[in-house]
XYZ file of C-alpha atoms in Angstrom:
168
model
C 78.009 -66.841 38.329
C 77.841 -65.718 34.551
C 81.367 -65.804 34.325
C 81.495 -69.211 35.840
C 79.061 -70.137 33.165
C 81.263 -68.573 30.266
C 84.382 -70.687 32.116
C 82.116 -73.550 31.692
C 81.186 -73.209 27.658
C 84.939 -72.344 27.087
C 85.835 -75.600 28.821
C 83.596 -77.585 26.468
C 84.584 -75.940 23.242
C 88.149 -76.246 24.413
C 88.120 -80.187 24.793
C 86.824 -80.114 21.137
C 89.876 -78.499 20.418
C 88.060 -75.167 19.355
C 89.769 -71.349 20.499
C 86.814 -68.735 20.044
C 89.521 -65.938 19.234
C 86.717 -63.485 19.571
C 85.789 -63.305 23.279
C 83.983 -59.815 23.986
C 80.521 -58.778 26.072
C 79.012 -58.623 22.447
C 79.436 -62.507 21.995
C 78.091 -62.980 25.437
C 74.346 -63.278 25.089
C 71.858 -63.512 28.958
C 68.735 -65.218 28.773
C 66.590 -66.795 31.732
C 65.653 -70.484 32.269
C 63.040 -71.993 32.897
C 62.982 -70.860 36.606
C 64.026 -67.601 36.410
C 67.974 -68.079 36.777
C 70.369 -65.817 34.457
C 71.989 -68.309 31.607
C 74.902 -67.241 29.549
C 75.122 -68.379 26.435
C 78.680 -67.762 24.043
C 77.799 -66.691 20.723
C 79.648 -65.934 17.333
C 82.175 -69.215 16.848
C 82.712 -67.740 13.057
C 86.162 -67.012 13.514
C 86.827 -69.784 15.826
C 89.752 -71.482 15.221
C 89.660 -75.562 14.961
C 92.470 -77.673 15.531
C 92.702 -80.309 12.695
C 94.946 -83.469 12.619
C 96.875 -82.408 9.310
C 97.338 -78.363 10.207
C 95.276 -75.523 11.152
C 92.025 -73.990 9.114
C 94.013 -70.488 9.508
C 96.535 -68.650 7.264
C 99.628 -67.966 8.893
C 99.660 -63.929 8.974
C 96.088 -63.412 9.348
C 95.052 -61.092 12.414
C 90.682 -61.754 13.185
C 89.882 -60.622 15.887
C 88.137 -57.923 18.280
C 91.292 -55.637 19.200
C 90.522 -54.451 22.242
C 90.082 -58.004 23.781
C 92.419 -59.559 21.630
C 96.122 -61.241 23.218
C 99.265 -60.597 22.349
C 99.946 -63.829 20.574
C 96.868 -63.251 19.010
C 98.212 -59.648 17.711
C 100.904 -61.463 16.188
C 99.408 -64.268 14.211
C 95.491 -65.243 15.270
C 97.249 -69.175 13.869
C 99.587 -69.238 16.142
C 96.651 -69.172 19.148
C 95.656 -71.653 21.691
C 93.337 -71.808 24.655
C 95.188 -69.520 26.928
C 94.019 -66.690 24.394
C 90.255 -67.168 24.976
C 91.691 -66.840 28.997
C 93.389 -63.674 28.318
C 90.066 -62.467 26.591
C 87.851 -63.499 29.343
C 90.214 -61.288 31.655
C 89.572 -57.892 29.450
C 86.419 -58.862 29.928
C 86.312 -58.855 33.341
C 88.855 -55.913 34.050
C 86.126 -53.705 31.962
C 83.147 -55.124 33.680
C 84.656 -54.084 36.946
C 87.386 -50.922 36.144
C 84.703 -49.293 33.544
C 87.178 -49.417 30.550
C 89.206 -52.556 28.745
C 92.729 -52.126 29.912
C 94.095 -51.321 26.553
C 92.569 -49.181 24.190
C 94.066 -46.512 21.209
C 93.299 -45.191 18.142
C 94.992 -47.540 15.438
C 95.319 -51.138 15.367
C 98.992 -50.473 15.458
C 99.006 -48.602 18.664
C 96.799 -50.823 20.670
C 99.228 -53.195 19.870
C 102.673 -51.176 20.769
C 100.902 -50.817 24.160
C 99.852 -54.365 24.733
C 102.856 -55.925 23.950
C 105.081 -53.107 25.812
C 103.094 -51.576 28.744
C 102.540 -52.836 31.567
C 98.929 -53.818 32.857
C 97.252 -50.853 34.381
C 96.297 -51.697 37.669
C 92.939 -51.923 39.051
C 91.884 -49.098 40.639
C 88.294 -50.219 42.157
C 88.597 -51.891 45.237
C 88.060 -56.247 45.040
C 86.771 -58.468 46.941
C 89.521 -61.575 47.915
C 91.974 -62.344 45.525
C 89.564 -61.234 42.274
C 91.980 -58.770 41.277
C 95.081 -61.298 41.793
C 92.722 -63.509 39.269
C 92.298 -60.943 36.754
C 96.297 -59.890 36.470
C 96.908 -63.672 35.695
C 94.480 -64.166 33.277
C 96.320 -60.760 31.111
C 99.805 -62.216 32.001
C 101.658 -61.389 28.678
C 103.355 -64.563 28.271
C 100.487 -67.545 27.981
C 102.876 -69.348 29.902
C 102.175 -67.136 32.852
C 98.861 -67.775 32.372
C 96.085 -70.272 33.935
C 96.788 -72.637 31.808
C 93.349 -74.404 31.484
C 89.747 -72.476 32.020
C 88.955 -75.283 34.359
C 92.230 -73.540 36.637
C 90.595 -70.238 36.369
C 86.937 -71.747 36.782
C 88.091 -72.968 39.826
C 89.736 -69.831 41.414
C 86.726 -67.832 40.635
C 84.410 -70.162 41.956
C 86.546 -69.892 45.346
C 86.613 -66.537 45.017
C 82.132 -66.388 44.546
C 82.514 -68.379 47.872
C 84.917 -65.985 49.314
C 82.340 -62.930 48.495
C 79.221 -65.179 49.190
C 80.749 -65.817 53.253
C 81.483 -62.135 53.770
């Protein structure tokens, strides 16, 4: 469910054309409503990046950015970002909520990069429920392309995937 509701305040800030860029547990704040339900809220838009009708807001070779969550692309050239990167972010996120450990980690800046750009994904070694795990490999598909495209995509197959768990 608190996933779904990070899916859900991705989707909004994505139809205002905003990428977070900085996706981690840290920017992912739990409070209760009114009735006692969990609410996630998604904090720390600072180094968001806004599209704009003349260009972007971001210098060209300028890397911001939590390394351990960020994507590829994102390695490169945080300008050169869309949507898709917040996706891949939201999947180290929840590969280390359910492995123990982000998939990627290293000493340097440098290294962590060398591995996420060369080696492949470890796998999952904790045993899923449905076709979680399946969700989590696309979401740190290399290639954005490979990718859900869209949060609502991935909102979708995890709500299926709740249902899937809630039935069993």
């Amino acid at each position: 469910d608190l996933v779904l509701q990070a899916c859900e305040a991705l989707a909004e800030a994505h139809f205002h054309g905003i990428v977070h860029r900085d996706i981690k547990p840290a920017n992912f704040f739990i409070t209760r409503g009114t009735d006692g339900t969990l609410l996630l809220k998604v904090l720390d838009f600072g180094i968001s990046k806004i599209s704009t009708t003349n260009g972007q807001l971001t210098a060209t070779q300028t890397v911001m950015g939590t390394p351990n969550y960020m994507s590829p692309e994102q390695m490169r050239s945080s300008r050169d970002v869309d949507h898709r990167s917040d996706i891949w972010s939201l999947g180290v996120v929840l590969y280390e909520l359910l492995q123990g450990a982000p998939p990627f980690g290293g000493d340097t800046f440098s290294s962590m990069v060398i591995k996420v750009v060369t080696e492949p994904l470890p796998k999952l070694t904790v045993r899923l429920p449905g076709d979680l795990a399946d969700i989590i490999y696309r979401c740190l598909e290399k290639d954005p392309k490979d990718r859900f495209q869209n949060i609502a995509d991935l909102a979708y197959a995890m709500d299926k995937c709740v249902k899937y768990i809630a039935e069993c």
